[in-house]
Every structure is written in C-alpha cells, then in structure tokens.
Tab-separated table of C-alpha atoms in Angstrom:
chain	number	residue	atom	x	y	z
A	26	UNK	CA	-15.082	7.198	-38.318
A	27	UNK	CA	-15.344	6.123	-34.712
A	28	UNK	CA	-13.319	7.987	-32.104
A	29	UNK	CA	-11.004	6.290	-29.573
A	30	UNK	CA	-10.000	8.258	-26.487
A	31	UNK	CA	-6.535	7.313	-25.309
A	32	UNK	CA	-5.876	7.657	-21.538
A	33	UNK	CA	-2.972	9.841	-20.448
A	34	UNK	CA	-0.770	6.955	-19.321
A	35	UNK	CA	-0.929	5.407	-22.808
A	36	UNK	CA	-0.501	8.620	-24.820
A	37	UNK	CA	3.214	8.214	-24.927
A	38	UNK	CA	2.617	5.257	-27.264
A	39	UNK	CA	0.331	7.200	-29.582
A	40	UNK	CA	2.652	10.159	-30.271
A	41	UNK	CA	0.792	12.097	-27.570
A	42	UNK	CA	-2.493	11.913	-29.420
A	43	UNK	CA	-5.554	11.910	-27.153
A	44	UNK	CA	-8.132	11.111	-29.755
A	45	UNK	CA	-7.736	8.720	-32.678
A	46	UNK	CA	-10.148	8.101	-35.505
A	47	UNK	CA	-10.709	4.529	-36.652
A	48	UNK	CA	-12.771	2.926	-39.337
A	49	UNK	CA	-13.737	-0.389	-37.829
A	50	UNK	CA	-16.712	-2.715	-37.650
A	51	UNK	CA	-16.300	-3.839	-34.075
A	52	UNK	CA	-14.064	-3.452	-31.006
A	53	UNK	CA	-11.773	-6.283	-32.072
A	54	UNK	CA	-11.062	-4.572	-35.404
A	55	UNK	CA	-10.569	-1.252	-33.587
A	56	UNK	CA	-7.896	-2.726	-31.291
A	57	UNK	CA	-6.212	-4.447	-34.210
A	58	UNK	CA	-5.986	-1.138	-36.091
A	59	UNK	CA	-4.679	0.721	-33.072
A	60	UNK	CA	-1.972	-1.809	-32.378
A	61	UNK	CA	-1.039	-1.986	-36.044
A	62	UNK	CA	-0.621	1.807	-36.172
A	63	UNK	CA	1.031	2.039	-32.733
A	64	UNK	CA	2.823	-1.239	-32.028
A	65	UNK	CA	3.985	-0.162	-28.573
A	66	UNK	CA	0.326	-0.060	-27.437
A	67	UNK	CA	-0.062	-3.790	-27.953
A	68	UNK	CA	1.665	-4.991	-24.775
A	69	UNK	CA	-0.454	-2.542	-22.777
A	70	UNK	CA	-3.817	-3.517	-24.313
A	71	UNK	CA	-3.484	-7.246	-25.054
A	72	UNK	CA	-2.105	-10.221	-23.191
A	73	UNK	CA	0.011	-12.994	-24.687
A	74	UNK	CA	-3.110	-14.715	-26.053
A	75	UNK	CA	-4.256	-11.543	-27.756
A	76	UNK	CA	-7.108	-10.958	-25.278
A	77	UNK	CA	-7.841	-7.515	-23.893
A	78	UNK	CA	-5.970	-7.339	-20.626
A	79	UNK	CA	-8.219	-7.544	-17.548
A	80	UNK	CA	-6.813	-4.389	-16.000
A	81	UNK	CA	-7.829	-2.460	-19.111
A	82	UNK	CA	-11.482	-1.593	-19.540
A	83	UNK	CA	-13.025	-0.550	-22.783
A	84	UNK	CA	-16.246	1.390	-22.884
A	85	UNK	CA	-18.471	2.202	-25.808
A	86	UNK	CA	-20.256	5.403	-24.987
A	87	UNK	CA	-20.942	4.874	-21.252
A	88	UNK	CA	-21.065	1.090	-21.280
A	89	UNK	CA	-18.520	-1.547	-20.615
A	90	UNK	CA	-17.983	-3.908	-23.569
A	91	UNK	CA	-18.008	-6.816	-21.071
A	92	UNK	CA	-21.754	-5.964	-20.595
A	93	UNK	CA	-22.259	-5.908	-24.379
A	94	UNK	CA	-20.704	-8.326	-26.900
A	95	UNK	CA	-17.089	-7.979	-25.748
A	96	UNK	CA	-14.714	-7.616	-28.764
A	97	UNK	CA	-17.568	-8.293	-31.101
A	98	UNK	CA	-19.472	-5.191	-29.932
A	99	UNK	CA	-20.437	-3.196	-33.031
A	100	UNK	CA	-18.722	0.138	-33.647
A	101	UNK	CA	-20.585	2.830	-35.594
A	102	UNK	CA	-19.324	6.058	-37.150
A	103	UNK	CA	-20.394	8.149	-34.196
A	104	UNK	CA	-19.229	5.688	-31.527
A	105	UNK	CA	-16.878	7.017	-28.901
A	106	UNK	CA	-14.637	4.350	-27.431
A	107	UNK	CA	-12.793	4.912	-24.149
A	108	UNK	CA	-9.847	2.860	-22.949
A	109	UNK	CA	-9.491	3.030	-19.121
A	110	UNK	CA	-6.590	1.148	-17.547
A	111	UNK	CA	-6.350	0.623	-13.798
A	112	UNK	CA	-4.359	3.243	-11.965
A	113	UNK	CA	-3.525	3.098	-8.283
A	114	UNK	CA	-1.979	6.438	-7.330
A	115	UNK	CA	-3.196	8.249	-4.272
A	116	UNK	CA	-0.354	9.900	-2.465
B	22	UNK	CA	-25.818	5.451	19.023
B	23	UNK	CA	-28.571	6.202	16.560
B	24	UNK	CA	-28.207	9.480	14.705
B	25	UNK	CA	-31.552	10.647	16.110
B	26	UNK	CA	-30.002	10.779	19.558
B	27	UNK	CA	-27.213	13.056	18.455
B	28	UNK	CA	-27.146	16.456	20.186
B	29	UNK	CA	-25.211	19.506	19.150
B	30	UNK	CA	-23.687	22.288	21.276
B	31	UNK	CA	-24.344	25.943	20.434
B	32	UNK	CA	-20.863	26.142	18.906
B	33	UNK	CA	-21.533	23.170	16.728
B	34	UNK	CA	-24.897	24.492	15.554
B	35	UNK	CA	-23.226	27.790	14.592
B	36	UNK	CA	-20.363	26.005	12.896
B	37	UNK	CA	-22.618	23.750	10.780
B	38	UNK	CA	-25.230	26.447	10.005
B	39	UNK	CA	-24.479	26.544	6.284
B	40	UNK	CA	-25.172	22.778	6.077
B	41	UNK	CA	-28.262	22.883	8.266
B	42	UNK	CA	-29.971	25.648	6.225
B	43	UNK	CA	-29.788	23.653	2.993
B	44	UNK	CA	-33.357	22.269	2.741
B	45	UNK	CA	-32.256	18.919	1.246
B	46	UNK	CA	-29.607	18.517	3.931
B	47	UNK	CA	-30.805	19.927	7.188
B	48	UNK	CA	-30.108	19.049	10.793
B	49	UNK	CA	-30.917	15.403	10.192
B	50	UNK	CA	-28.041	15.013	7.719
B	51	UNK	CA	-25.746	16.856	10.045
B	52	UNK	CA	-26.683	14.400	12.826
B	53	UNK	CA	-25.855	11.494	10.512
B	54	UNK	CA	-22.420	13.044	9.850
B	55	UNK	CA	-21.760	13.347	13.591
B	56	UNK	CA	-22.878	9.782	14.204
B	57	UNK	CA	-20.697	8.435	11.388
B	58	UNK	CA	-17.338	6.760	11.619
B	59	UNK	CA	-15.159	7.074	8.497
B	60	UNK	CA	-11.818	5.328	7.938
B	61	UNK	CA	-9.463	7.200	5.607
B	62	UNK	CA	-6.715	5.036	4.320
B	63	UNK	CA	-3.698	7.037	3.244
B	64	UNK	CA	-3.295	10.674	4.343
B	65	UNK	CA	-1.370	11.848	1.292
B	66	UNK	CA	-2.510	13.582	-1.935
B	67	UNK	CA	-6.102	12.270	-1.849
B	68	UNK	CA	-6.177	11.794	1.947
B	69	UNK	CA	-5.387	15.496	2.503
B	70	UNK	CA	-8.490	17.046	0.949
B	71	UNK	CA	-10.646	14.074	2.112
B	72	UNK	CA	-9.582	14.562	5.735
B	73	UNK	CA	-9.740	18.337	5.637
B	74	UNK	CA	-13.304	18.406	4.200
B	75	UNK	CA	-14.626	15.512	6.319
B	76	UNK	CA	-13.250	17.045	9.498
B	77	UNK	CA	-14.619	20.461	8.528
B	78	UNK	CA	-17.976	18.900	7.659
B	79	UNK	CA	-18.276	17.380	11.162
B	80	UNK	CA	-17.845	13.630	10.694
B	81	UNK	CA	-18.024	12.471	14.319
B	82	UNK	CA	-15.199	9.888	14.203
B	83	UNK	CA	-12.420	9.762	11.648
B	84	UNK	CA	-9.806	7.001	11.550
B	85	UNK	CA	-6.520	7.733	9.708
B	86	UNK	CA	-4.272	4.958	8.462
B	87	UNK	CA	-0.765	5.908	7.320
B	88	UNK	CA	2.693	4.509	8.248
B	89	UNK	CA	4.669	7.247	6.477
B	90	UNK	CA	6.401	10.422	7.679
B	91	UNK	CA	6.026	13.864	6.020
B	92	UNK	CA	8.628	14.458	3.356
B	93	UNK	CA	9.495	17.745	1.577
B	94	UNK	CA	8.453	16.273	-1.766
B	95	UNK	CA	4.927	15.696	-0.353
B	96	UNK	CA	4.142	19.394	0.033
B	97	UNK	CA	3.558	19.977	-3.693
B	98	UNK	CA	0.131	18.290	-3.233
B	99	UNK	CA	-0.409	17.123	0.395
B	100	UNK	CA	-2.025	20.280	1.651
B	101	UNK	CA	-2.629	18.832	5.078
B	102	UNK	CA	1.030	19.367	5.937
B	103	UNK	CA	3.519	22.261	6.114
B	104	UNK	CA	7.249	22.615	6.344
B	105	UNK	CA	7.161	22.410	10.141
B	106	UNK	CA	5.857	18.808	9.893
B	107	UNK	CA	8.667	17.414	7.729
B	108	UNK	CA	9.988	14.261	9.315
B	109	UNK	CA	6.948	13.762	11.572
B	110	UNK	CA	4.538	10.794	11.340
B	111	UNK	CA	1.750	11.813	8.960
B	112	UNK	CA	-1.030	10.571	11.253
B	113	UNK	CA	0.216	12.810	14.101
B	114	UNK	CA	0.739	15.869	11.871
B	115	UNK	CA	-2.745	15.254	10.384
B	116	UNK	CA	-4.270	15.053	13.891
B	117	UNK	CA	-2.811	18.418	14.912
B	118	UNK	CA	-4.072	20.110	11.785
B	119	UNK	CA	-7.512	18.580	11.951
B	120	UNK	CA	-7.953	19.271	15.675
B	121	UNK	CA	-7.203	22.904	15.040
B	122	UNK	CA	-9.794	22.830	12.222
B	123	UNK	CA	-12.554	21.189	14.212
B	124	UNK	CA	-12.317	20.319	17.960
B	125	UNK	CA	-15.737	18.669	17.944
B	126	UNK	CA	-14.629	15.491	16.217
B	127	UNK	CA	-12.821	12.344	17.428
B	128	UNK	CA	-9.710	11.153	15.598
B	129	UNK	CA	-8.264	7.605	15.770
B	130	UNK	CA	-4.745	7.198	14.510
B	131	UNK	CA	-3.231	4.033	12.955
B	132	UNK	CA	0.438	4.566	12.341
B	133	UNK	CA	0.741	1.166	10.667
B	134	UNK	CA	1.157	-0.429	7.279
B	135	UNK	CA	-2.347	-1.811	6.447
B	136	UNK	CA	-1.960	-5.546	5.752
B	137	UNK	CA	-3.973	-8.782	5.684
B	138	UNK	CA	-3.256	-9.317	9.414
B	139	UNK	CA	-4.575	-6.002	10.711
B	140	UNK	CA	-7.046	-4.777	8.050
B	141	UNK	CA	-10.240	-6.432	9.218
B	142	UNK	CA	-9.627	-5.447	12.805
B	143	UNK	CA	-9.198	-1.792	11.802
B	144	UNK	CA	-11.949	-1.609	9.210
B	145	UNK	CA	-14.620	-3.367	11.314
B	146	UNK	CA	-15.188	-0.363	13.582
B	147	UNK	CA	-16.107	2.026	10.758
B	148	UNK	CA	-19.227	2.737	8.682
B	149	UNK	CA	-17.536	3.980	5.494
B	150	UNK	CA	-14.040	3.484	4.047
B	151	UNK	CA	-12.271	6.071	1.853
B	152	UNK	CA	-9.376	4.522	-0.043
B	153	UNK	CA	-6.629	6.886	-1.053
B	154	UNK	CA	-3.670	4.540	-1.040
B	155	UNK	CA	-0.994	4.390	-3.764
B	156	UNK	CA	-0.508	0.799	-4.829
B	157	UNK	CA	-2.433	-2.132	-6.205
B	158	UNK	CA	-1.925	-4.655	-3.386
B	159	UNK	CA	-3.457	-2.208	-0.873
B	160	UNK	CA	-6.301	-1.327	-3.314
B	161	UNK	CA	-7.280	-4.997	-3.505
B	162	UNK	CA	-6.805	-5.437	0.268
B	163	UNK	CA	-9.063	-2.484	1.059
B	164	UNK	CA	-11.657	-3.700	-1.437
B	165	UNK	CA	-11.769	-7.262	-0.125
B	166	UNK	CA	-11.806	-6.113	3.561
B	167	UNK	CA	-14.703	-3.769	2.853
B	168	UNK	CA	-16.662	-6.403	0.883
B	169	UNK	CA	-16.082	-9.071	3.527
B	170	UNK	CA	-17.178	-6.691	6.287
B	171	UNK	CA	-20.038	-5.229	4.179
B	172	UNK	CA	-18.801	-1.608	4.243
B	173	UNK	CA	-19.143	0.913	1.407
B	174	UNK	CA	-15.708	1.831	-0.025
B	175	UNK	CA	-15.466	5.283	-1.589
B	176	UNK	CA	-12.700	4.908	-4.139
B	177	UNK	CA	-10.454	7.462	-5.826
B	178	UNK	CA	-7.274	7.028	-7.776
B	179	UNK	CA	-4.948	9.411	-9.620
B	180	UNK	CA	-2.070	9.273	-12.081
B	181	UNK	CA	-0.317	12.226	-13.693
B	182	UNK	CA	-3.322	14.121	-15.169
B	183	UNK	CA	-6.038	11.500	-14.770
B	184	UNK	CA	-8.383	10.759	-11.851
B	185	UNK	CA	-10.976	8.096	-11.174
B	186	UNK	CA	-13.785	8.026	-8.582
B	187	UNK	CA	-16.478	5.458	-7.703
B	188	UNK	CA	-18.436	4.174	-4.724
B	189	UNK	CA	-17.954	0.431	-4.299
B	190	UNK	CA	-19.942	-2.140	-2.361
B	191	UNK	CA	-22.706	0.330	-1.522
B	192	UNK	CA	-26.004	-1.127	-0.393
B	193	UNK	CA	-28.930	1.095	-1.272
B	194	UNK	CA	-32.245	1.459	0.595
B	195	UNK	CA	-33.736	-1.444	-1.332
B	196	UNK	CA	-30.964	-3.648	-0.024
B	197	UNK	CA	-29.220	-3.947	-3.430
B	198	UNK	CA	-25.426	-3.958	-3.241
B	199	UNK	CA	-23.510	-2.296	-6.101
B	200	UNK	CA	-20.268	-3.372	-7.792
B	201	UNK	CA	-16.864	-3.352	-6.189
B	202	UNK	CA	-13.316	-2.838	-7.393
B	203	UNK	CA	-12.945	-6.490	-8.499
B	204	UNK	CA	-16.006	-6.132	-10.702
B	205	UNK	CA	-14.297	-3.217	-12.426
B	206	UNK	CA	-10.740	-4.549	-12.554
B	207	UNK	CA	-10.661	-8.293	-11.867
B	208	UNK	CA	-6.827	-8.477	-11.728
B	209	UNK	CA	-4.083	-5.915	-11.280
B	210	UNK	CA	-1.508	-5.061	-13.933
B	211	UNK	CA	1.749	-7.020	-13.660
B	212	UNK	CA	4.363	-5.099	-11.650
B	213	UNK	CA	6.329	-2.581	-13.678
B	214	UNK	CA	3.714	-2.081	-16.470
B	215	UNK	CA	1.880	0.753	-14.758
B	216	UNK	CA	4.158	3.248	-12.978
B	217	UNK	CA	3.242	4.620	-9.584
B	218	UNK	CA	2.928	8.376	-8.880
B	219	UNK	CA	6.329	8.232	-7.204
B	220	UNK	CA	7.776	7.141	-10.579
B	221	UNK	CA	5.334	8.680	-13.033
B	222	UNK	CA	4.440	11.885	-11.182
B	223	UNK	CA	1.122	13.637	-10.552
B	224	UNK	CA	0.052	17.248	-10.995
B	225	UNK	CA	-0.387	18.567	-7.455
B	226	UNK	CA	-3.892	20.043	-7.883
B	227	UNK	CA	-5.319	16.817	-9.311
B	228	UNK	CA	-5.576	14.969	-5.958
B	229	UNK	CA	-7.100	18.179	-4.618
B	230	UNK	CA	-9.924	17.889	-7.191
B	231	UNK	CA	-10.345	14.154	-7.087
B	232	UNK	CA	-10.012	13.952	-3.258
B	233	UNK	CA	-12.703	16.576	-2.856
B	234	UNK	CA	-15.050	14.497	-5.042
B	235	UNK	CA	-14.205	11.519	-2.845
B	236	UNK	CA	-15.129	13.538	0.287
B	237	UNK	CA	-18.417	14.539	-1.440
B	238	UNK	CA	-19.307	10.889	-2.097
B	239	UNK	CA	-18.465	9.957	1.523
B	240	UNK	CA	-20.926	12.605	2.745
B	241	UNK	CA	-23.585	11.397	0.267
B	242	UNK	CA	-23.126	7.759	1.330
B	243	UNK	CA	-23.577	8.751	5.015
B	244	UNK	CA	-26.511	11.106	4.636
B	245	UNK	CA	-28.363	9.412	1.767
B	246	UNK	CA	-28.695	12.849	0.145
B	247	UNK	CA	-28.529	12.744	-3.648
B	248	UNK	CA	-27.342	9.839	-5.781
B	249	UNK	CA	-23.975	8.287	-5.083
B	250	UNK	CA	-21.532	7.037	-7.764
B	251	UNK	CA	-22.440	3.447	-6.907
B	252	UNK	CA	-22.660	1.545	-10.216
B	253	UNK	CA	-20.890	4.400	-11.964
B	254	UNK	CA	-17.266	5.106	-12.629
B	255	UNK	CA	-16.198	8.721	-13.024
B	256	UNK	CA	-13.102	9.779	-14.962
B	257	UNK	CA	-11.456	13.197	-15.093
B	258	UNK	CA	-8.840	14.078	-17.640
B	259	UNK	CA	-7.273	17.297	-16.411
B	260	UNK	CA	-5.218	17.810	-19.562
B	261	UNK	CA	-8.184	18.111	-21.923
B	262	UNK	CA	-10.661	18.989	-19.198
B	263	UNK	CA	-12.918	16.087	-20.062
B	264	UNK	CA	-15.088	14.149	-17.671
B	265	UNK	CA	-16.824	10.890	-18.417
B	266	UNK	CA	-19.110	8.717	-16.261
B	267	UNK	CA	-19.376	5.061	-17.221
B	268	UNK	CA	-21.866	2.442	-16.078
B	269	UNK	CA	-20.412	-0.518	-14.206
B	270	UNK	CA	-22.094	-3.716	-13.025
B	271	UNK	CA	-21.526	-6.570	-10.665
B	272	UNK	CA	-20.084	-9.734	-12.204
B	273	UNK	CA	-20.977	-13.327	-11.383
B	274	UNK	CA	-17.358	-14.358	-11.448
B	275	UNK	CA	-16.274	-11.847	-8.769
B	276	UNK	CA	-14.165	-13.961	-6.429
B	277	UNK	CA	-15.256	-12.119	-3.242
B	278	UNK	CA	-19.026	-11.748	-3.678
B	279	UNK	CA	-19.918	-13.267	-7.035
B	280	UNK	CA	-21.918	-16.468	-7.539
B	281	UNK	CA	-19.214	-18.824	-6.214
B	282	UNK	CA	-16.872	-16.809	-4.021
B	283	UNK	CA	-13.380	-18.269	-3.667
B	284	UNK	CA	-12.029	-15.548	-1.383
B	285	UNK	CA	-13.617	-15.763	2.018
B	286	UNK	CA	-10.784	-14.241	3.976
B	287	UNK	CA	-7.992	-11.804	3.212
B	288	UNK	CA	-5.189	-13.206	1.051
B	289	UNK	CA	-1.531	-12.340	0.406
B	290	UNK	CA	-2.023	-9.258	-1.783
B	291	UNK	CA	1.659	-8.748	-2.618
B	292	UNK	CA	1.656	-12.242	-4.108
B	293	UNK	CA	-1.701	-11.647	-5.812
B	294	UNK	CA	-0.244	-8.569	-7.530
B	295	UNK	CA	2.860	-10.475	-8.622
B	296	UNK	CA	5.227	-8.599	-6.335
B	297	UNK	CA	6.790	-11.744	-4.917
B	298	UNK	CA	7.847	-13.070	-8.287
B	299	UNK	CA	9.876	-9.918	-8.875
B	300	UNK	CA	11.504	-10.121	-5.538
B	301	UNK	CA	12.563	-13.700	-6.123
B	302	UNK	CA	15.102	-12.707	-8.775
B	303	UNK	CA	18.125	-12.087	-6.594
B	304	UNK	CA	20.074	-8.893	-7.194
B	305	UNK	CA	23.478	-8.112	-5.777
B	306	UNK	CA	22.940	-5.388	-3.214
B	307	UNK	CA	25.129	-3.088	-1.244
B	308	UNK	CA	23.935	-0.896	1.598
B	309	UNK	CA	24.921	2.739	2.173
B	310	UNK	CA	27.391	1.940	4.918
B	311	UNK	CA	29.206	-0.702	2.804
B	312	UNK	CA	29.388	1.756	-0.071
B	313	UNK	CA	30.914	4.293	2.280
B	314	UNK	CA	33.521	1.659	3.323
B	315	UNK	CA	34.374	1.070	-0.348
B	316	UNK	CA	34.839	4.841	-0.770
B	317	UNK	CA	37.071	5.345	2.314
B	318	UNK	CA	39.078	2.202	1.552
B	319	UNK	CA	39.756	3.565	-1.968
B	320	UNK	CA	38.393	0.373	-3.559
B	321	UNK	CA	38.213	0.502	-7.356
B	322	UNK	CA	34.581	0.662	-8.456
B	323	UNK	CA	32.274	2.808	-10.531
B	324	UNK	CA	29.173	4.657	-9.355
B	325	UNK	CA	26.239	5.170	-11.724
B	326	UNK	CA	23.177	7.313	-11.065
B	327	UNK	CA	20.038	6.362	-13.078
B	328	UNK	CA	17.838	9.197	-11.867
B	329	UNK	CA	16.668	12.194	-13.966
B	330	UNK	CA	18.836	15.243	-14.520
B	331	UNK	CA	16.680	17.530	-12.294
B	332	UNK	CA	17.045	15.048	-9.409
B	333	UNK	CA	20.770	15.024	-9.999
B	334	UNK	CA	20.719	18.800	-9.711
B	335	UNK	CA	18.951	18.591	-6.292
B	336	UNK	CA	21.562	16.292	-4.884
B	337	UNK	CA	24.213	13.866	-6.143
B	338	UNK	CA	26.901	11.737	-4.579
B	339	UNK	CA	29.299	11.803	-7.506
B	340	UNK	CA	27.768	9.059	-9.677
B	341	UNK	CA	27.850	9.266	-13.479
B	342	UNK	CA	24.360	10.268	-14.607
B	343	UNK	CA	22.683	7.826	-16.998
B	344	UNK	CA	18.887	8.077	-16.583
B	345	UNK	CA	16.988	4.752	-16.522
B	346	UNK	CA	15.362	5.242	-19.919
B	347	UNK	CA	18.782	5.651	-21.553
B	348	UNK	CA	20.611	2.839	-19.755
B	349	UNK	CA	20.423	0.227	-22.529
B	350	UNK	CA	21.572	2.717	-25.156
B	351	UNK	CA	24.564	3.594	-23.012
B	352	UNK	CA	25.524	0.044	-22.025
B	353	UNK	CA	29.068	0.741	-23.315
B	354	UNK	CA	29.564	3.099	-20.408
B	355	UNK	CA	29.132	0.209	-17.961
B	356	UNK	CA	32.529	-1.530	-17.622
B	357	UNK	CA	32.027	-5.265	-17.195
B	358	UNK	CA	35.474	-5.698	-15.524
B	359	UNK	CA	34.922	-3.368	-12.564
B	360	UNK	CA	32.369	-3.525	-9.765
B	361	UNK	CA	29.636	-1.005	-10.436
B	362	UNK	CA	27.230	0.414	-7.870
B	363	UNK	CA	24.000	1.622	-9.464
B	364	UNK	CA	21.626	3.876	-7.537
B	365	UNK	CA	18.501	5.977	-7.895
B	366	UNK	CA	16.312	7.737	-5.289
B	367	UNK	CA	15.029	4.709	-3.432
B	368	UNK	CA	16.428	1.636	-5.199
B	369	UNK	CA	13.533	0.722	-7.522
B	370	UNK	CA	14.756	2.303	-10.776
B	371	UNK	CA	18.346	1.099	-10.207
B	372	UNK	CA	17.053	-2.434	-9.746
B	373	UNK	CA	15.213	-2.114	-13.061
B	374	UNK	CA	18.381	-0.818	-14.722
B	375	UNK	CA	20.402	-3.722	-13.363
B	376	UNK	CA	17.831	-6.284	-14.462
B	377	UNK	CA	17.725	-4.810	-17.987
B	378	UNK	CA	21.519	-4.831	-18.291
B	379	UNK	CA	21.855	-8.305	-16.839
B	380	UNK	CA	19.188	-9.687	-19.122
B	381	UNK	CA	20.375	-8.044	-22.309
B	382	UNK	CA	24.120	-8.043	-21.879
B	383	UNK	CA	24.802	-10.596	-19.131
B	384	UNK	CA	26.463	-8.237	-16.655
B	385	UNK	CA	27.551	-9.902	-13.407
B	386	UNK	CA	29.284	-6.992	-11.673
B	387	UNK	CA	26.359	-4.682	-10.917
B	388	UNK	CA	25.344	-3.830	-7.327
B	389	UNK	CA	22.096	-2.133	-6.392
B	390	UNK	CA	22.390	0.546	-3.661
B	391	UNK	CA	19.768	-0.524	-1.104
B	392	UNK	CA	17.393	2.321	-0.331
B	393	UNK	CA	19.067	4.551	-2.959
B	394	UNK	CA	20.555	7.973	-2.452
B	395	UNK	CA	18.029	8.656	0.332
B	396	UNK	CA	19.459	5.860	2.417
B	397	UNK	CA	22.991	7.050	1.661
B	398	UNK	CA	22.063	10.545	2.834
B	399	UNK	CA	20.421	9.205	6.020
B	400	UNK	CA	23.309	6.916	6.936
B	401	UNK	CA	26.392	8.577	5.526
B	402	UNK	CA	25.954	12.236	4.597
B	403	UNK	CA	22.935	13.685	6.475
B	404	UNK	CA	23.975	17.212	5.508
B	405	UNK	CA	22.934	16.657	1.884
B	406	UNK	CA	19.517	17.728	0.568
B	407	UNK	CA	16.781	15.109	0.682
B	408	UNK	CA	13.791	15.316	-1.639
C-alpha cells in the first residue's frame, strides 16, 4: 500500500487523518480513490475538467509529478505521496 | 560599495565576534552582511523573526514594507511588538525595536501597501527580498517584481500548523538561475477556497520557526556560505513534527521567465487572483454610522453576528450569534420580511454568509456591515474591546 500524506488544510476533509493508505497503480488512480473515499476533497484537488488543480502540487518521494509522468506516474507499495497546496499566510 | 571595502568599528567587531570566529563564516561573510541591502515585505508573524535576526546579524541596510498598525491580536505571534505599540504603524514600531537591538544598521521604512505601481521602485534598491506577506496577490507581485529585477526572493509561508520555505530566482556562481514561485504554483487558488491566517488561524510559534529559517536562507544567499534552498521546497508540519524537502525545477511555460515570457511588466494582481470577480457581485452594505442611526431612530431591523462564540465573548453589539459555518442550517432564523444587518469582525465572513443565503434562498433584505464590528467600535462605541 502506498502512503498519501494529507496537508493540514485538507485534513478536515479526511476525518482529520494525516496519512492514508492506498492501493493504486498510478497517481491518477490514487486521486480517484481518495476522492471516492472522501468526496469533499474533490473540489480541492481537481478542477471542473478533472485535472489536478494548478495550485496543488503532488510529489512522489521528493519529486514533483510534473517532472515525472504527471497523473500516469507509477505508484509502488513503498511510495510516499505528498499533496502540497499553495498557502499564503505570513502575518 | 564592494564588501571588501567594508570597515568595522571596535564595537561592531565585538558584537559580531561569534560570527567571525566560525571558520566557514569569518570576517568576509560579516562584511558581506554589512554591505547587503535586504527588503523585508511584511513585518508580521514571519517578518518579526526575520527582522530581529537580520538586524542582530548585522545586515547593513534593511527595508521594511508594511502599511498596517499594531493590533492586540498580533501579539500572539508578532514578537517584534509589545503592548505599548498597539495602534502605532508597524514600520515605526519595528524601527524603534530594531534600533535598540543594533544601532550599527540602516533602516528604510515604507509605510505603504505594496502594489504594481510602487513595487519595482522599492525593490530595485535591494539585493535580496524576503517575502512574508499574507495574501496571494502580493505573493505573485513580489515574485514577478523580483524576477523582473533579477533579485533572489527568499520565500516563506504559513497556515495553521504548516510552513513552507524556499529560495526563488537565485542565480548561483555558475550563473544558473533557479525556479521561482510561478514554477512551483503557476496560478493561485480561486478566492475563498484557501482561507487566510486571519480566517483560518495560525499557531503563534510557527511563524517564529519558519521566519527564522527564512532569515537563515537570507544570510546564506548573501554570504554564499552553505547551500541555499534554491531548487528545493521545504515543508514543516508542526502537528506531526515532520519535515520534507522536495525538488523543484524551472518550467518552460513560466510566463515571467520561461521560454516565451508573456509578463514583461507588473500586472493587476488582484484581478489575476480573481479578487475583482468577487467584488463585482454587488452586496447591500451599511456602514457603522448608518447602523447607529437605525438604532437611535428605533427602526425595525434584525442584527445577526456570524463570528465564532469566543469572539462574541470578547465583544458583541447585541447581534444574534449564528457562526458562518452554521448559517445555512439556521436560515429559518433569518426573517425575509425585515431588514437584517449581518456582521462579523471585518466584513468578509458576513459577506460570505449573505452570498450563501442569497444564492440558496433568494434573500433580498440582507445588509453587510462595512468593516464589521471593528468599524462599529471605531466609529460608534470606542469604549468596547477591540481584538
């Protein structure tokens, strides 16, 4: 099972779970599973066309999936996936 | 002036002794710090530790941009200020604190709202930018200004328990320039999807940690000591105490410095971040003085407070408490036959409540209190507690 780390701003949509386990072949499947299990996540991760929103970055290990095969990037059992949305706070 | 020409007084040499005796740092790095000009944008949660450490470290010239005044609710995290500074312009309060910390540095104050008209003029005089602002339009503005002027931008951002740090637009000794904010996040979230710290909160110590890392990276960028976070993106999750460092790269489609740049001057960042579209929907508004008139005239209307219970406990002006998140479930408590004034702290949440009620139930009798309870306190009842 691959691990998905949910960022704090999105944990309210995953019953406050920080780490989720998924059985998926690639990033696209992973997102599909996440949004099927936690429907409120969908609007935060995907746009109207079902594409990953461009203010949400997804990393596999330390690398951005945009530098790999995007949603087709392969996910293995020991893969750690991080979802990192833009935040702007400072004061 | 080149850093080699920098001289130190005896007092300065004594002051910076603990830097100078580090073999990898030495007097040369200390000279670079004194020769450097750093612009710190925002003197709040992140700006406080950044300014304190950069001033203490002996950065020769520090510019501070902030248009705000010190508020009591800032003191939970903005360690630059104390209770005696409440109500004073932040840049002036910061100057007094920093001058008492280190009299050997020069401070330039900009008590202005950074915007597309003034940004390039302010940024151009500095070597390094440290961005500690609190909203997406200013983040993109600072990024684009630093890319257009070829300045490194040391970035940090916080929300609730999470912090991010990176060094953007940094050109290394080989002349290679690293990624910038638009390579990482090409477009901002639509307004309303990601709450600000003012709405979502932040643990006070978090900007202390993240701002200190930001100050560290500023010092590394200036001195060339160590390896900066250029091309890397650092994340700190304070809740689980987890840190991660991701690799980030430049993108060809970056509109400011990609293959075919389309942004060659600063743009309208409020519009870029979709703020204008929200403003276009007209809302019925009432200001604090008009509300007071309604009250003294004995006009029939209802007053609804959409803040949280703990805020209501700090101060209230007699409205019925229905927190924003519960407004739609309590729509039956909004009478569609009487004028209703809805308010929150500053007017943002009440506007959201009104939009939700108008969209879902077609209300036409809701008025947003402009500037919220704070404006009412300022204009009508200054004896009440502000927060």
